[in-house]
Short mmCIF file of C-alpha atoms and ligand atoms in Angstrom, two decimals:
data_model
loop_
_atom_site.label_atom_id
_atom_site.label_comp_id
_atom_site.label_asym_id
_atom_site.label_seq_id
_atom_site.Cartn_x
_atom_site.Cartn_y
_atom_site.Cartn_z
CA MET A 1 -0.25 58.92 -35.46
CA LYS A 2 -0.53 55.27 -36.45
CA LYS A 3 -1.30 52.74 -33.74
CA ASP A 4 1.72 50.60 -32.91
CA LEU A 5 1.02 46.89 -33.07
CA LEU A 6 3.83 45.98 -30.66
CA ASP A 7 1.89 47.84 -27.96
CA LEU A 8 -1.01 45.42 -28.28
CA THR A 9 -1.83 42.08 -26.66
CA LEU A 10 -3.12 39.25 -28.84
CA ASP A 11 -6.68 39.98 -27.67
CA GLU A 12 -6.32 43.64 -28.57
CA ILE A 13 -5.08 42.75 -32.05
CA ALA A 14 -8.07 40.44 -32.42
CA LEU A 15 -10.35 43.39 -31.56
CA GLU A 16 -8.60 45.59 -34.12
CA ILE A 17 -8.96 43.12 -36.96
CA GLN A 18 -12.62 42.48 -36.16
CA THR A 19 -13.28 45.92 -37.62
CA TYR A 20 -12.12 44.65 -41.03
CA GLY A 21 -14.26 41.52 -40.83
CA TRP A 22 -11.20 39.26 -41.06
CA PRO A 23 -11.23 35.76 -39.55
CA LYS A 24 -9.98 35.55 -35.97
CA PHE A 25 -6.93 33.41 -36.77
CA ARG A 26 -5.57 36.38 -38.72
CA SER A 27 -4.73 38.04 -35.39
CA THR A 28 -2.65 35.02 -34.35
CA GLN A 29 -0.80 35.10 -37.66
CA ILE A 30 -0.02 38.80 -37.24
CA PHE A 31 0.98 38.40 -33.60
CA ARG A 32 3.37 35.56 -34.49
CA TRP A 33 5.09 37.65 -37.18
CA LEU A 34 5.40 40.65 -34.84
CA HIS A 35 7.04 38.60 -32.11
CA MET A 36 9.39 36.90 -34.52
CA GLY A 37 10.76 40.41 -35.02
CA ILE A 38 9.24 41.14 -38.46
CA LYS A 39 9.17 44.92 -39.07
CA ASP A 40 7.78 45.16 -42.60
CA PHE A 41 4.14 44.22 -43.16
CA MET A 42 5.06 43.03 -46.64
CA ASP A 43 7.09 40.22 -45.02
CA MET A 44 3.92 38.77 -43.44
CA THR A 45 3.68 36.37 -46.32
CA ASN A 46 0.74 34.27 -45.16
CA LEU A 47 -1.51 37.34 -45.41
CA SER A 48 -2.98 38.47 -48.71
CA LYS A 49 -1.31 41.45 -50.35
CA SER A 50 -4.41 43.61 -49.82
CA ASP A 51 -4.59 42.73 -46.11
CA ARG A 52 -0.92 43.63 -45.75
CA GLU A 53 -1.64 46.97 -47.40
CA VAL A 54 -4.50 47.67 -44.98
CA LEU A 55 -2.15 46.99 -42.07
CA GLU A 56 0.60 49.12 -43.54
CA ASN A 57 -1.73 52.08 -43.95
CA LYS A 58 -3.17 51.89 -40.46
CA TYR A 59 -0.41 50.67 -38.19
CA SER A 60 3.26 50.92 -37.32
CA ILE A 61 5.70 48.46 -35.73
CA THR A 62 8.24 49.83 -33.24
CA ASP A 63 11.73 49.31 -34.61
CA LEU A 64 14.61 50.21 -32.31
CA LYS A 65 17.82 51.20 -34.01
CA LEU A 66 21.11 49.86 -32.70
CA ILE A 67 23.45 52.81 -32.04
CA ARG A 68 26.29 51.08 -30.30
CA ARG A 69 27.19 47.81 -28.62
CA GLN A 70 29.81 46.68 -26.15
CA ASP A 71 30.83 43.04 -25.92
CA SER A 72 32.44 41.90 -22.70
CA ARG A 73 35.78 40.19 -23.07
CA LYS A 74 35.43 38.54 -19.67
CA ASP A 75 32.10 36.82 -20.25
CA GLU A 76 29.40 36.75 -22.92
CA THR A 77 27.51 39.82 -21.70
CA VAL A 78 26.58 42.33 -24.39
CA LYS A 79 25.31 45.83 -23.78
CA PHE A 80 23.27 47.61 -26.42
CA LEU A 81 22.42 51.27 -26.87
CA PHE A 82 19.18 51.61 -28.83
CA GLN A 83 17.58 54.64 -30.41
CA LEU A 84 13.82 55.00 -29.98
CA PRO A 85 11.54 56.34 -32.75
CA ASP A 86 11.67 59.89 -31.29
CA GLY A 87 15.48 59.91 -31.16
CA GLU A 88 15.83 59.24 -27.40
CA MET A 89 18.20 56.45 -26.38
CA VAL A 90 18.05 53.58 -23.88
CA GLU A 91 20.35 50.76 -22.86
CA SER A 92 19.60 47.06 -22.66
CA VAL A 93 21.84 44.17 -21.67
CA LEU A 94 21.89 40.51 -22.65
CA MET A 95 23.43 38.13 -20.13
CA LYS A 96 24.12 34.44 -20.64
CA TYR A 97 23.58 32.04 -17.79
CA LYS A 98 23.53 28.27 -17.64
CA HIS A 99 19.77 28.41 -17.17
CA GLY A 100 19.21 30.61 -20.24
CA ASN A 101 19.59 34.09 -21.68
CA SER A 102 18.44 37.00 -19.61
CA ALA A 103 17.46 40.39 -21.03
CA CYS A 104 17.84 43.43 -18.81
CA LEU A 105 15.39 46.08 -20.04
CA SER A 106 14.96 49.80 -19.53
CA THR A 107 11.45 50.96 -18.64
CA GLN A 108 11.93 54.74 -18.89
CA VAL A 109 14.21 57.21 -20.64
CA GLY A 110 16.18 58.53 -17.68
CA CYS A 111 14.74 58.19 -14.19
CA ALA A 112 13.16 60.52 -11.65
CA MET A 113 14.41 58.65 -8.57
CA ALA A 114 17.89 60.23 -8.38
CA CYS A 115 19.59 57.50 -6.32
CA SER A 116 23.06 58.85 -5.56
CA PHE A 117 24.91 55.73 -6.79
CA CYS A 118 23.03 55.29 -10.09
CA ALA A 119 23.96 56.69 -13.51
CA SER A 120 20.40 56.53 -14.90
CA GLY A 121 19.00 59.14 -12.56
CA GLN A 122 21.63 61.78 -13.24
CA GLU A 123 19.70 63.23 -16.19
CA GLY A 124 16.27 63.09 -14.52
CA LEU A 125 13.20 61.54 -16.12
CA VAL A 126 12.57 62.18 -19.81
CA ARG A 127 9.59 59.89 -20.44
CA ASN A 128 8.04 56.48 -19.96
CA LEU A 129 8.76 53.84 -22.57
CA THR A 130 5.80 52.45 -24.48
CA THR A 131 5.05 48.75 -24.16
CA GLY A 132 6.27 48.23 -27.73
CA GLU A 133 9.59 49.90 -26.94
CA MET A 134 10.11 47.47 -24.07
CA VAL A 135 9.04 44.43 -26.11
CA ASP A 136 11.32 45.46 -28.96
CA GLN A 137 14.38 45.60 -26.69
CA ILE A 138 13.88 41.82 -26.30
CA LEU A 139 13.13 41.24 -30.00
CA ALA A 140 16.10 43.32 -31.13
CA MET A 141 18.60 41.63 -28.80
CA SER A 142 17.24 38.20 -29.66
CA SER A 143 17.57 38.83 -33.40
CA LEU A 144 20.98 40.55 -33.18
CA GLN A 145 22.41 37.60 -31.24
CA SER A 146 20.25 34.85 -32.80
CA GLU A 147 19.41 33.66 -29.31
CA ARG A 148 16.18 32.83 -27.55
CA ILE A 149 15.57 34.95 -24.47
CA SER A 150 14.07 33.03 -21.57
CA HIS A 151 14.45 35.48 -18.69
CA VAL A 152 13.67 39.19 -18.33
CA VAL A 153 14.78 41.58 -15.60
CA LEU A 154 13.46 45.14 -15.39
CA MET A 155 16.70 46.59 -14.07
CA GLY A 156 17.80 48.94 -16.82
CA SER A 157 17.14 52.66 -16.65
CA GLY A 158 13.90 53.82 -15.12
CA GLU A 159 11.53 52.95 -12.32
CA PRO A 160 9.16 50.25 -13.63
CA LEU A 161 6.43 51.01 -11.10
CA GLN A 162 6.17 54.57 -12.41
CA ASN A 163 5.27 53.01 -15.74
CA LEU A 164 3.04 50.32 -14.27
CA GLY A 165 0.31 50.21 -16.94
CA ASN A 166 2.77 49.63 -19.78
CA VAL A 167 4.84 47.21 -17.71
CA VAL A 168 1.83 45.03 -16.85
CA LYS A 169 0.95 44.95 -20.54
CA LEU A 170 4.53 43.98 -21.34
CA MET A 171 4.15 40.97 -19.04
CA LYS A 172 0.98 39.86 -20.79
CA ILE A 173 2.54 40.21 -24.23
CA ILE A 174 5.84 38.42 -23.56
CA ASN A 175 4.03 35.61 -21.72
CA GLU A 176 1.75 34.90 -24.74
CA ASN A 177 2.52 31.43 -26.05
CA GLU A 178 1.90 32.51 -29.67
CA GLY A 179 4.75 34.99 -29.17
CA LEU A 180 7.85 35.00 -26.96
CA ASN A 181 6.29 32.54 -24.50
CA ILE A 182 8.42 33.78 -21.60
CA SER A 183 7.32 32.32 -18.26
CA LEU A 184 6.41 35.08 -15.79
CA ARG A 185 8.28 33.09 -13.15
CA HIS A 186 11.37 34.07 -15.13
CA VAL A 187 10.57 37.78 -14.98
CA THR A 188 11.94 40.04 -12.24
CA LEU A 189 10.67 43.54 -11.57
CA SER A 190 13.05 45.66 -9.52
CA THR A 191 11.76 48.76 -7.77
CA CYS A 192 13.17 51.43 -5.48
CA GLY A 193 10.07 50.83 -3.36
CA LEU A 194 7.02 52.93 -4.30
CA ILE A 195 4.53 51.62 -1.73
CA PRO A 196 1.16 52.45 -3.39
CA GLU A 197 2.35 50.95 -6.67
CA ILE A 198 3.67 47.78 -4.95
CA LEU A 199 0.20 47.25 -3.52
CA LYS A 200 -1.39 47.97 -6.89
CA LEU A 201 0.97 45.48 -8.59
CA ALA A 202 -0.07 42.85 -6.02
CA THR A 203 -3.68 43.07 -7.24
CA TYR A 204 -2.65 41.73 -10.68
CA LYS A 205 -1.33 38.58 -8.95
CA LEU A 206 1.37 38.04 -11.55
CA PRO A 207 3.73 35.15 -10.72
CA ILE A 208 6.77 37.42 -11.30
CA ASN A 209 9.65 37.99 -8.90
CA LEU A 210 9.58 41.28 -7.04
CA ALA A 211 12.95 42.74 -6.08
CA ILE A 212 13.20 45.72 -3.77
CA SER A 213 16.20 48.04 -3.93
CA LEU A 214 16.63 48.44 -0.19
CA HIS A 215 20.33 49.32 0.00
CA ALA A 216 20.22 50.40 3.64
CA SER A 217 18.91 49.11 6.94
CA ASN A 218 18.27 52.44 8.61
CA ASP A 219 16.21 55.36 7.36
CA ASP A 220 18.96 58.00 7.73
CA ILE A 221 21.34 56.21 5.37
CA ARG A 222 18.55 55.20 2.96
CA ARG A 223 17.26 58.77 2.75
CA ARG A 224 20.76 60.00 2.03
CA ILE A 225 21.39 57.64 -0.89
CA MET A 226 17.81 57.19 -2.15
CA PRO A 227 15.80 60.44 -2.08
CA VAL A 228 12.59 58.50 -2.87
CA SER A 229 12.71 57.03 0.63
CA ARG A 230 12.14 60.45 2.20
CA GLY A 231 8.46 59.74 1.64
CA TYR A 232 8.41 56.27 3.23
CA SER A 233 10.22 54.56 6.07
CA ILE A 234 11.93 51.18 5.68
CA LYS A 235 9.40 49.67 8.11
CA GLU A 236 6.49 50.86 5.96
CA LEU A 237 8.19 49.54 2.84
CA ILE A 238 8.81 46.11 4.34
CA SER A 239 5.26 45.83 5.59
CA ALA A 240 4.00 46.68 2.07
CA CYS A 241 6.20 43.83 0.82
CA ASP A 242 4.74 41.49 3.45
CA GLU A 243 1.32 42.42 2.15
CA TYR A 244 2.55 41.79 -1.42
CA SER A 245 3.76 38.31 -0.40
CA ARG A 246 0.49 37.61 1.40
CA ILE A 247 -1.60 38.54 -1.66
CA THR A 248 0.58 36.91 -4.33
CA GLY A 249 2.17 34.03 -2.40
CA ARG A 250 5.51 35.10 -3.86
CA ARG A 251 8.77 35.59 -2.00
CA VAL A 252 10.31 39.08 -2.17
CA THR A 253 13.99 39.68 -2.88
CA TYR A 254 15.76 42.54 -1.13
CA GLU A 255 18.66 43.99 -3.09
CA TYR A 256 21.44 45.58 -1.14
CA ALA A 257 24.18 47.35 -3.09
CA LEU A 258 27.22 47.59 -0.85
CA ILE A 259 29.00 50.93 -0.80
CA LYS A 260 32.25 51.03 1.10
CA GLY A 261 31.96 53.05 4.30
CA VAL A 262 28.36 54.08 3.60
CA ASN A 263 26.10 51.06 4.21
CA ASP A 264 28.42 48.07 4.61
CA SER A 265 29.18 47.82 8.32
CA ILE A 266 28.53 44.73 10.40
CA ILE A 267 25.95 46.71 12.36
CA ASP A 268 24.16 47.54 9.09
CA MET A 269 23.87 43.80 8.37
CA GLN A 270 22.68 43.03 11.90
CA HIS A 271 19.95 45.65 11.49
CA LEU A 272 19.03 44.18 8.12
CA ALA A 273 18.72 40.71 9.61
CA LYS A 274 16.52 42.05 12.39
CA LEU A 275 14.22 43.81 9.89
CA LEU A 276 13.78 40.69 7.77
CA LYS A 277 13.77 37.96 10.41
CA GLY A 278 11.17 35.24 9.76
CA LYS A 279 9.96 36.68 6.44
CA LEU A 280 9.40 34.95 3.12
CA CYS A 281 12.33 36.71 1.47
CA HIS A 282 15.81 36.54 0.10
CA VAL A 283 18.72 39.01 0.23
CA ASN A 284 20.89 39.74 -2.79
CA LEU A 285 24.12 41.56 -1.98
CA ILE A 286 25.51 43.57 -4.89
CA PRO A 287 29.03 44.92 -5.06
CA ILE A 288 28.38 48.46 -6.31
CA ASN A 289 29.54 49.39 -9.80
CA PRO A 290 31.50 52.63 -9.62
CA VAL A 291 29.75 55.42 -11.55
CA GLU A 292 31.50 58.39 -13.09
CA GLY A 293 30.94 61.51 -11.03
CA SER A 294 30.55 59.75 -7.69
CA ASN A 295 33.22 58.73 -5.20
CA TYR A 296 31.52 55.54 -4.13
CA GLN A 297 33.67 52.45 -3.96
CA SER A 298 32.75 48.82 -3.82
CA THR A 299 33.12 46.74 -0.66
CA ASN A 300 36.05 44.36 -1.01
CA ILE A 301 35.47 40.63 -1.36
CA SER A 302 36.72 39.51 2.03
CA HIS A 303 34.50 42.04 3.81
CA LEU A 304 31.60 41.03 1.60
CA ASN A 305 32.06 37.39 2.60
CA GLU A 306 32.12 38.43 6.21
CA LEU A 307 28.84 40.30 5.75
CA THR A 308 27.13 37.22 4.28
CA ARG A 309 28.32 35.26 7.34
CA VAL A 310 26.86 37.91 9.67
CA LEU A 311 23.53 37.64 7.86
CA LEU A 312 23.56 33.85 8.01
CA LYS A 313 24.41 33.85 11.72
CA ASN A 314 21.34 36.05 12.15
CA GLY A 315 19.10 33.71 10.18
CA ILE A 316 19.13 35.41 6.77
CA VAL A 317 20.18 33.58 3.60
CA SER A 318 21.82 35.82 1.04
CA THR A 319 23.50 35.48 -2.32
CA VAL A 320 26.10 37.71 -3.89
CA ARG A 321 25.24 38.96 -7.35
CA ARG A 322 27.74 37.69 -9.86
CA GLU A 323 29.18 40.64 -11.70
CA LEU A 324 28.71 40.14 -15.40
CA GLY A 325 30.10 42.52 -17.95
CA SER A 326 32.04 44.52 -15.37
CA ASP A 327 34.41 45.61 -18.13
CA ILE A 328 31.66 47.12 -20.29
CA ASP A 329 30.06 49.82 -18.15
CA ALA A 330 27.26 47.39 -17.37
CA ALA A 331 26.05 49.66 -14.57
CA CYS A 332 22.88 51.31 -15.81
CA GLY A 333 23.09 54.42 -17.88
CA GLN A 334 26.83 54.58 -18.41
CA LEU A 335 27.08 53.63 -22.08
CA LYS A 336 24.47 56.23 -22.93
CA ARG A 337 26.24 58.93 -20.92
CA ARG A 338 29.54 58.15 -22.55
CA THR A 339 27.99 58.26 -26.03
CA LEU A 340 26.28 61.58 -25.30
CA ASN A 341 29.50 63.03 -23.86
CA GLU A 342 31.42 62.09 -26.99
CA LYS A 343 28.94 63.88 -29.25
N1 SAH B 1 14.42 51.67 -10.56
C1 SAH B 1 14.47 50.28 -10.27
C2 SAH B 1 15.11 49.43 -11.34
C3 SAH B 1 16.33 49.93 -12.03
S1 SAH B 1 17.87 49.85 -11.18
C4 SAH B 1 15.13 50.05 -8.93
O1 SAH B 1 15.49 51.01 -8.29
O2 SAH B 1 15.20 48.92 -8.49
C5 SAH B 1 18.24 48.14 -11.01
C6 SAH B 1 19.11 47.82 -9.81
O3 SAH B 1 20.45 48.31 -10.00
C7 SAH B 1 18.61 48.49 -8.53
O4 SAH B 1 18.73 47.60 -7.45
C8 SAH B 1 19.58 49.64 -8.38
O5 SAH B 1 19.59 50.14 -7.08
C9 SAH B 1 20.87 49.00 -8.85
N2 SAH B 1 21.95 49.93 -9.17
C10 SAH B 1 21.87 51.18 -9.66
N3 SAH B 1 23.08 51.72 -9.80
C11 SAH B 1 23.97 50.77 -9.40
C12 SAH B 1 25.39 50.74 -9.31
N4 SAH B 1 26.13 51.78 -9.65
N5 SAH B 1 25.94 49.61 -8.84
C13 SAH B 1 25.19 48.54 -8.47
N6 SAH B 1 23.85 48.53 -8.54
C14 SAH B 1 23.24 49.64 -8.99
#
């Protein structure tokens, strides 16, 4: 199989081209073309024809195919269903904010974590995405919408920390100023809380934002809705996050998806406040998106506001995630499931 150039950092491309005895700046030229979204080596017009032919014979460039899109009528959110080179499909979302455009990427086909409220885990894990497949979700959305993407969130299907090697490489590549030049301070990695991998991620000292899908403040409820937590207690998870903050100097965000009657009582919030008291952290409350095949309902707005007041009274600042694209199945995995069901 040909090596895919979108999997490679600028330094790795430089190493590749050394073998042909080409000047070093050639790697920068190639990298720039790749991250402008060029898919055909023949379009790299500042390279000689023979160099382009060498590249074409030896390498490929990941090219995701758009299968379907859904444009929100309520806001400017667009959801895309892309086909990968092997025929698998993943979803990505582009959201517009005042501060810039944010791309929500998938990191795996399917997911092994099987959270009871999430559509992505219902099919189990199929495979990790390559770095190039993650990079190209950004390139494809940027070129389809003719928009620059300034922010990236790893909150599509998959558990990013189970694909840590490729995800770390993704960070390096999108941060490269010859390419997308996305500040790592504008990148958020969301995880269901794999402790060994959180500690491993800390060693890279990336200035990214770490978000933890906590979703419960006691182990019984968390184990019921998030099977992954059967291996770790909430206390252990939070102390791993403290260690992460100590090593990286970065604040951790705790995500808490509110499910009516399951994890949204006032006592749940008081427990949460007690767990997080005095920590360098932030709480993001998320009204749950209903998923086909589950009976979970979202907490209503007045109760949600009451819960933020309870947190504040107990010393915890929280924000409520603005729901974008609520009319377009923006909850992970649902566009793909619908498309597969129709087939
Ligand atoms: N596996 C990672 C990242 C993907 S999910 C993680 O667990 O964090 C991204 C976020 O969406 C997580 O916080 C996840 O718990 C949340 N999520 C999943 N299904 C949801 C739903 N139906 N409604 C609201 N949030 C959901």
